[in-house]
């Protein structure tokens, strides 16, 4: 019953009975990473065992119906920025761990050289040859120390025969090995070189689930960083525009204040001239009356 309910929640949302408020996606049990992109924790659960131990399954709700409800909500842009910020932090942590793993893997790279590639049916025989060769060499040495020179030579002859068989297998099944390199996407060691075998190994690696998961993580992280950069550039442009508008307003206010100041000066000068003229006429009348 619980599994059926969880499946219905994932497909139709928890408010599938029509009783929801339209913001059920805000719930603590809803995966916010899934709302804005995908859940990286569940993305890695289908990969091979070489997954980092810090990537644990996400137990929250991954409902496509809730994502649709979220995308149509009036506060979508506000919460999208918040959820994308948290997702970006998760993806950056995954990439950091992969980069750290790559540093360690770089220390264990197999260098280019000659590699023995025995068919599976000859590997046991090759091992037996080497074991027997070592035993005969030791036996010959012990016989020589005892002074049994002839017996030591006979044993060494048998050892040389086996050594010939070993060298023959090495000659027949040895091949150049191009070495290894570290995949910059997922941090895994991969075969380098242009041989058919090397290309087949790399192709298998690139098609693998672990590499595909980290490719998706890095691509999404780059997208989120670019989107953040664009938003910040847009905000900066708005701030710059507002600053210019304030400068223009101050300039206009300054011009207006200057005009008012000049008008007041003109009024003061006019008042002063009128006052002087009145005083002059008053003095002139006073002189006339005294005469």
GROMACS .gro file of C-alpha atoms in nm:
model
  291
    1UNK     CA    1   0.000   0.000   0.000
    2UNK     CA    2   0.278   0.244   0.093
    3UNK     CA    3   0.469   0.173  -0.227
    4UNK     CA    4   0.155   0.232  -0.436
    5UNK     CA    5   0.091   0.561  -0.255
    6UNK     CA    6   0.452   0.671  -0.313
    7UNK     CA    7   0.419   0.590  -0.683
    8UNK     CA    8   0.098   0.794  -0.711
    9UNK     CA    9   0.263   1.084  -0.521
   10UNK     CA   10   0.552   1.077  -0.766
   11UNK     CA   11   0.332   1.068  -1.075
   12UNK     CA   12   0.040   1.290  -0.973
   13UNK     CA   13   0.158   1.486  -0.671
   14UNK     CA   14   0.051   1.468  -0.309
   15UNK     CA   15  -0.252   1.690  -0.380
   16UNK     CA   16  -0.387   1.455  -0.646
   17UNK     CA   17  -0.727   1.450  -0.470
   18UNK     CA   18  -0.771   1.823  -0.528
   19UNK     CA   19  -0.719   1.926  -0.167
   20UNK     CA   20  -0.380   2.096  -0.209
   21UNK     CA   21  -0.304   2.466  -0.175
   22UNK     CA   22  -0.075   2.475  -0.479
   23UNK     CA   23   0.246   2.515  -0.279
   24UNK     CA   24   0.294   2.156  -0.158
   25UNK     CA   25   0.633   2.167  -0.332
   26UNK     CA   26   0.756   2.376  -0.036
   27UNK     CA   27   0.731   2.072   0.191
   28UNK     CA   28   1.040   1.940   0.369
   29UNK     CA   29   0.981   1.597   0.217
   30UNK     CA   30   1.007   1.730  -0.142
   31UNK     CA   31   1.341   1.717  -0.326
   32UNK     CA   32   1.410   2.075  -0.433
   33UNK     CA   33   1.690   1.965  -0.667
   34UNK     CA   34   1.434   1.766  -0.865
   35UNK     CA   35   1.209   2.072  -0.892
   36UNK     CA   36   1.471   2.279  -1.077
   37UNK     CA   37   1.667   2.006  -1.259
   38UNK     CA   38   1.742   1.656  -1.130
   39UNK     CA   39   1.846   1.487  -0.808
   40UNK     CA   40   2.221   1.407  -0.829
   41UNK     CA   41   2.198   1.164  -0.537
   42UNK     CA   42   1.958   0.934  -0.719
   43UNK     CA   43   2.147   0.988  -1.043
   44UNK     CA   44   2.445   0.802  -0.897
   45UNK     CA   45   2.254   0.509  -0.753
   46UNK     CA   46   2.244   0.336  -1.094
   47UNK     CA   47   2.619   0.362  -1.149
   48UNK     CA   48   2.894   0.111  -1.073
   49UNK     CA   49   3.037   0.048  -0.726
   50UNK     CA   50   3.314   0.306  -0.772
   51UNK     CA   51   3.073   0.579  -0.666
   52UNK     CA   52   3.190   0.810  -0.390
   53UNK     CA   53   3.062   0.701  -0.050
   54UNK     CA   54   2.928   1.050   0.024
   55UNK     CA   55   2.662   1.011  -0.246
   56UNK     CA   56   2.373   0.853  -0.059
   57UNK     CA   57   2.022   0.784  -0.193
   58UNK     CA   58   1.772   1.069  -0.161
   59UNK     CA   59   1.461   0.960   0.028
   60UNK     CA   60   1.254   1.267  -0.059
   61UNK     CA   61   0.966   1.298  -0.303
   62UNK     CA   62   1.064   1.335  -0.671
   63UNK     CA   63   0.725   1.421  -0.816
   64UNK     CA   64   0.697   1.553  -1.171
   65UNK     CA   65   0.351   1.681  -1.082
   66UNK     CA   66   0.496   1.893  -0.802
   67UNK     CA   67   0.756   2.026  -1.044
   68UNK     CA   68   0.479   2.134  -1.282
   69UNK     CA   69   0.293   2.299  -0.993
   70UNK     CA   70   0.614   2.475  -0.887
   71UNK     CA   71   0.686   2.605  -1.239
   72UNK     CA   72   0.338   2.757  -1.257
   73UNK     CA   73   0.350   2.921  -0.916
   74UNK     CA   74   0.358   3.301  -0.884
   75UNK     CA   75   0.674   3.281  -0.669
   76UNK     CA   76   0.852   3.049  -0.912
   77UNK     CA   77   1.141   3.283  -0.997
   78UNK     CA   78   1.208   3.368  -0.632
   79UNK     CA   79   1.228   3.006  -0.519
   80UNK     CA   80   1.398   2.889  -0.837
   81UNK     CA   81   1.698   3.110  -0.755
   82UNK     CA   82   1.709   2.970  -0.401
   83UNK     CA   83   1.678   2.606  -0.509
   84UNK     CA   84   1.930   2.648  -0.791
   85UNK     CA   85   2.180   2.797  -0.545
   86UNK     CA   86   2.148   2.486  -0.325
   87UNK     CA   87   2.170   2.253  -0.625
   88UNK     CA   88   2.479   2.437  -0.746
   89UNK     CA   89   2.644   2.374  -0.408
   90UNK     CA   90   2.564   2.001  -0.429
   91UNK     CA   91   2.702   1.974  -0.781
   92UNK     CA   92   3.017   2.165  -0.688
   93UNK     CA   93   3.076   1.922  -0.401
   94UNK     CA   94   3.044   1.624  -0.637
   95UNK     CA   95   3.285   1.778  -0.887
   96UNK     CA   96   3.531   1.859  -0.609
   97UNK     CA   97   3.531   1.496  -0.494
   98UNK     CA   98   3.581   1.376  -0.851
   99UNK     CA   99   3.873   1.616  -0.895
  100UNK     CA  100   4.030   1.496  -0.570
  101UNK     CA  101   3.987   1.136  -0.680
  102UNK     CA  102   4.154   1.222  -1.011
  103UNK     CA  103   4.458   1.356  -0.824
  104UNK     CA  104   4.493   1.025  -0.641
  105UNK     CA  105   4.437   0.820  -0.956
  106UNK     CA  106   4.708   1.015  -1.136
  107UNK     CA  107   4.959   0.866  -0.892
  108UNK     CA  108   4.857   0.511  -0.992
  109UNK     CA  109   4.868   0.544  -1.369
  110UNK     CA  110   5.019   0.255  -1.560
  111UNK     CA  111   5.300   0.381  -1.778
  112UNK     CA  112   5.349   0.294  -2.142
  113UNK     CA  113   5.556  -0.016  -2.210
  114UNK     CA  114   5.531  -0.379  -2.318
  115UNK     CA  115   5.237  -0.577  -2.186
  116UNK     CA  116   5.187  -0.954  -2.182
  117UNK     CA  117   4.839  -1.042  -2.306
  118UNK     CA  118   4.797  -1.414  -2.264
  119UNK     CA  119   4.481  -1.598  -2.366
  120UNK     CA  120   4.290  -1.723  -2.065
  121UNK     CA  121   4.370  -2.088  -2.145
  122UNK     CA  122   4.747  -2.017  -2.129
  123UNK     CA  123   4.761  -1.805  -1.815
  124UNK     CA  124   4.773  -2.106  -1.580
  125UNK     CA  125   5.040  -2.276  -1.789
  126UNK     CA  126   5.249  -1.958  -1.790
  127UNK     CA  127   5.221  -1.939  -1.412
  128UNK     CA  128   5.327  -2.305  -1.377
  129UNK     CA  129   5.627  -2.249  -1.606
  130UNK     CA  130   5.749  -1.960  -1.392
  131UNK     CA  131   5.700  -2.153  -1.069
  132UNK     CA  132   5.885  -2.457  -1.202
  133UNK     CA  133   6.164  -2.243  -1.345
  134UNK     CA  134   6.223  -2.077  -1.007
  135UNK     CA  135   6.225  -2.417  -0.832
  136UNK     CA  136   6.480  -2.564  -1.073
  137UNK     CA  137   6.709  -2.262  -1.047
  138UNK     CA  138   6.706  -2.293  -0.668
  139UNK     CA  139   6.769  -2.667  -0.682
  140UNK     CA  140   7.061  -2.622  -0.921
  141UNK     CA  141   7.213  -2.359  -0.692
  142UNK     CA  142   7.184  -2.589  -0.389
  143UNK     CA  143   7.344  -2.879  -0.578
  144UNK     CA  144   7.631  -2.655  -0.685
  145UNK     CA  145   7.692  -2.551  -0.324
  146UNK     CA  146   7.717  -2.921  -0.230
  147UNK     CA  147   7.974  -2.979  -0.501
  148UNK     CA  148   7.745  -3.190  -0.719
  149UNK     CA  149   7.837  -2.999  -1.033
  150UNK     CA  150   7.709  -3.249  -1.290
  151UNK     CA  151   7.371  -3.282  -1.123
  152UNK     CA  152   7.351  -2.904  -1.092
  153UNK     CA  153   7.419  -2.863  -1.464
  154UNK     CA  154   7.152  -3.120  -1.554
  155UNK     CA  155   6.894  -2.938  -1.345
  156UNK     CA  156   6.995  -2.606  -1.496
  157UNK     CA  157   6.952  -2.753  -1.845
  158UNK     CA  158   6.593  -2.842  -1.753
  159UNK     CA  159   6.546  -2.489  -1.618
  160UNK     CA  160   6.674  -2.339  -1.944
  161UNK     CA  161   6.427  -2.550  -2.142
  162UNK     CA  162   6.141  -2.416  -1.935
  163UNK     CA  163   6.282  -2.064  -1.967
  164UNK     CA  164   6.264  -2.111  -2.342
  165UNK     CA  165   5.895  -2.196  -2.318
  166UNK     CA  166   5.839  -1.885  -2.106
  167UNK     CA  167   6.022  -1.662  -2.352
  168UNK     CA  168   5.829  -1.814  -2.639
  169UNK     CA  169   5.496  -1.724  -2.475
  170UNK     CA  170   5.620  -1.371  -2.402
  171UNK     CA  171   5.732  -1.325  -2.760
  172UNK     CA  172   5.404  -1.449  -2.901
  173UNK     CA  173   5.169  -1.262  -2.673
  174UNK     CA  174   5.351  -0.942  -2.579
  175UNK     CA  175   5.228  -0.611  -2.716
  176UNK     CA  176   5.298  -0.244  -2.669
  177UNK     CA  177   5.088  -0.081  -2.397
  178UNK     CA  178   5.013   0.288  -2.454
  179UNK     CA  179   4.967   0.370  -2.087
  180UNK     CA  180   4.680   0.536  -1.898
  181UNK     CA  181   4.540   0.880  -1.839
  182UNK     CA  182   4.284   1.026  -1.600
  183UNK     CA  183   3.940   1.120  -1.727
  184UNK     CA  184   3.889   1.488  -1.645
  185UNK     CA  185   3.514   1.440  -1.619
  186UNK     CA  186   3.481   1.158  -1.364
  187UNK     CA  187   3.837   1.107  -1.238
  188UNK     CA  188   3.864   0.746  -1.356
  189UNK     CA  189   4.177   0.599  -1.514
  190UNK     CA  190   4.128   0.521  -1.884
  191UNK     CA  191   4.342   0.368  -2.155
  192UNK     CA  192   4.537   0.614  -2.369
  193UNK     CA  193   4.675   0.568  -2.719
  194UNK     CA  194   4.533   0.515  -3.068
  195UNK     CA  195   4.529   0.137  -3.093
  196UNK     CA  196   4.202  -0.044  -3.154
  197UNK     CA  197   4.213  -0.184  -2.801
  198UNK     CA  198   4.270   0.160  -2.648
  199UNK     CA  199   3.989   0.318  -2.850
  200UNK     CA  200   3.752   0.036  -2.753
  201UNK     CA  201   3.836   0.083  -2.385
  202UNK     CA  202   3.777   0.458  -2.403
  203UNK     CA  203   3.451   0.411  -2.591
  204UNK     CA  204   3.333   0.171  -2.323
  205UNK     CA  205   3.430   0.420  -2.054
  206UNK     CA  206   3.253   0.713  -2.223
  207UNK     CA  207   2.936   0.506  -2.255
  208UNK     CA  208   2.953   0.397  -1.894
  209UNK     CA  209   2.699   0.512  -1.635
  210UNK     CA  210   2.952   0.671  -1.400
  211UNK     CA  211   3.101   0.889  -1.673
  212UNK     CA  212   2.753   0.978  -1.802
  213UNK     CA  213   2.644   1.079  -1.451
  214UNK     CA  214   2.943   1.310  -1.400
  215UNK     CA  215   2.901   1.454  -1.749
  216UNK     CA  216   2.544   1.548  -1.662
  217UNK     CA  217   2.657   1.697  -1.330
  218UNK     CA  218   2.930   1.912  -1.488
  219UNK     CA  219   2.709   2.027  -1.775
  220UNK     CA  220   2.434   2.133  -1.534
  221UNK     CA  221   2.682   2.306  -1.306
  222UNK     CA  222   2.821   2.506  -1.600
  223UNK     CA  223   2.465   2.598  -1.701
  224UNK     CA  224   2.378   2.715  -1.350
  225UNK     CA  225   2.695   2.921  -1.323
  226UNK     CA  226   2.625   3.086  -1.657
  227UNK     CA  227   2.268   3.159  -1.553
  228UNK     CA  228   2.388   3.311  -1.225
  229UNK     CA  229   2.640   3.523  -1.414
  230UNK     CA  230   2.370   3.648  -1.648
  231UNK     CA  231   2.139   3.734  -1.359
  232UNK     CA  232   2.418   3.917  -1.178
  233UNK     CA  233   2.503   4.106  -1.497
  234UNK     CA  234   2.136   4.200  -1.531
  235UNK     CA  235   2.120   4.318  -1.172
  236UNK     CA  236   2.439   4.518  -1.219
  237UNK     CA  237   2.294   4.679  -1.531
  238UNK     CA  238   1.981   4.774  -1.334
  239UNK     CA  239   2.193   4.917  -1.052
  240UNK     CA  240   2.401   5.115  -1.301
  241UNK     CA  241   2.087   5.247  -1.469
  242UNK     CA  242   1.944   5.355  -1.133
  243UNK     CA  243   2.270   5.530  -1.045
  244UNK     CA  244   2.259   5.718  -1.374
  245UNK     CA  245   1.898   5.813  -1.313
  246UNK     CA  246   1.988   5.946  -0.967
  247UNK     CA  247   2.277   6.145  -1.114
  248UNK     CA  248   2.043   6.292  -1.372
  249UNK     CA  249   1.787   6.375  -1.106
  250UNK     CA  250   2.054   6.545  -0.894
  251UNK     CA  251   2.169   6.739  -1.197
  252UNK     CA  252   1.815   6.845  -1.276
  253UNK     CA  253   1.759   6.938  -0.911
  254UNK     CA  254   2.084   7.135  -0.917
  255UNK     CA  255   1.981   7.316  -1.232
  256UNK     CA  256   1.641   7.394  -1.081
  257UNK     CA  257   1.800   7.513  -0.759
  258UNK     CA  258   2.038   7.728  -0.959
  259UNK     CA  259   1.752   7.886  -1.148
  260UNK     CA  260   1.565   7.955  -0.825
  261UNK     CA  261   1.880   8.102  -0.671
  262UNK     CA  262   1.939   8.329  -0.969
  263UNK     CA  263   1.574   8.434  -0.959
  264UNK     CA  264   1.606   8.521  -0.589
  265UNK     CA  265   1.923   8.719  -0.662
  266UNK     CA  266   1.744   8.914  -0.932
  267UNK     CA  267   1.455   8.988  -0.697
  268UNK     CA  268   1.697   9.100  -0.426
  269UNK     CA  269   1.881   9.328  -0.666
  270UNK     CA  270   1.552   9.472  -0.792
  271UNK     CA  271   1.432   9.530  -0.435
  272UNK     CA  272   1.763   9.694  -0.348
  273UNK     CA  273   1.740   9.927  -0.650
  274UNK     CA  274   1.383  10.019  -0.561
  275UNK     CA  275   1.488  10.091  -0.203
  276UNK     CA  276   1.777  10.311  -0.321
  277UNK     CA  277   1.550  10.502  -0.556
  278UNK     CA  278   1.299  10.562  -0.276
  279UNK     CA  279   1.573  10.680  -0.042
  280UNK     CA  280   1.710  10.909  -0.311
  281UNK     CA  281   1.370  11.066  -0.376
  282UNK     CA  282   1.313  11.108  -0.003
  283UNK     CA  283   1.641  11.295   0.044
  284UNK     CA  284   1.570  11.509  -0.259
  285UNK     CA  285   1.231  11.617  -0.118
  286UNK     CA  286   1.394  11.695   0.218
  287UNK     CA  287   1.647  11.932   0.061
  288UNK     CA  288   1.376  12.108  -0.137
  289UNK     CA  289   1.160  12.170   0.169
  290UNK     CA  290   1.449  12.326   0.363
  291UNK     CA  291   1.506  12.581   0.093
   0.00000   0.00000   0.00000
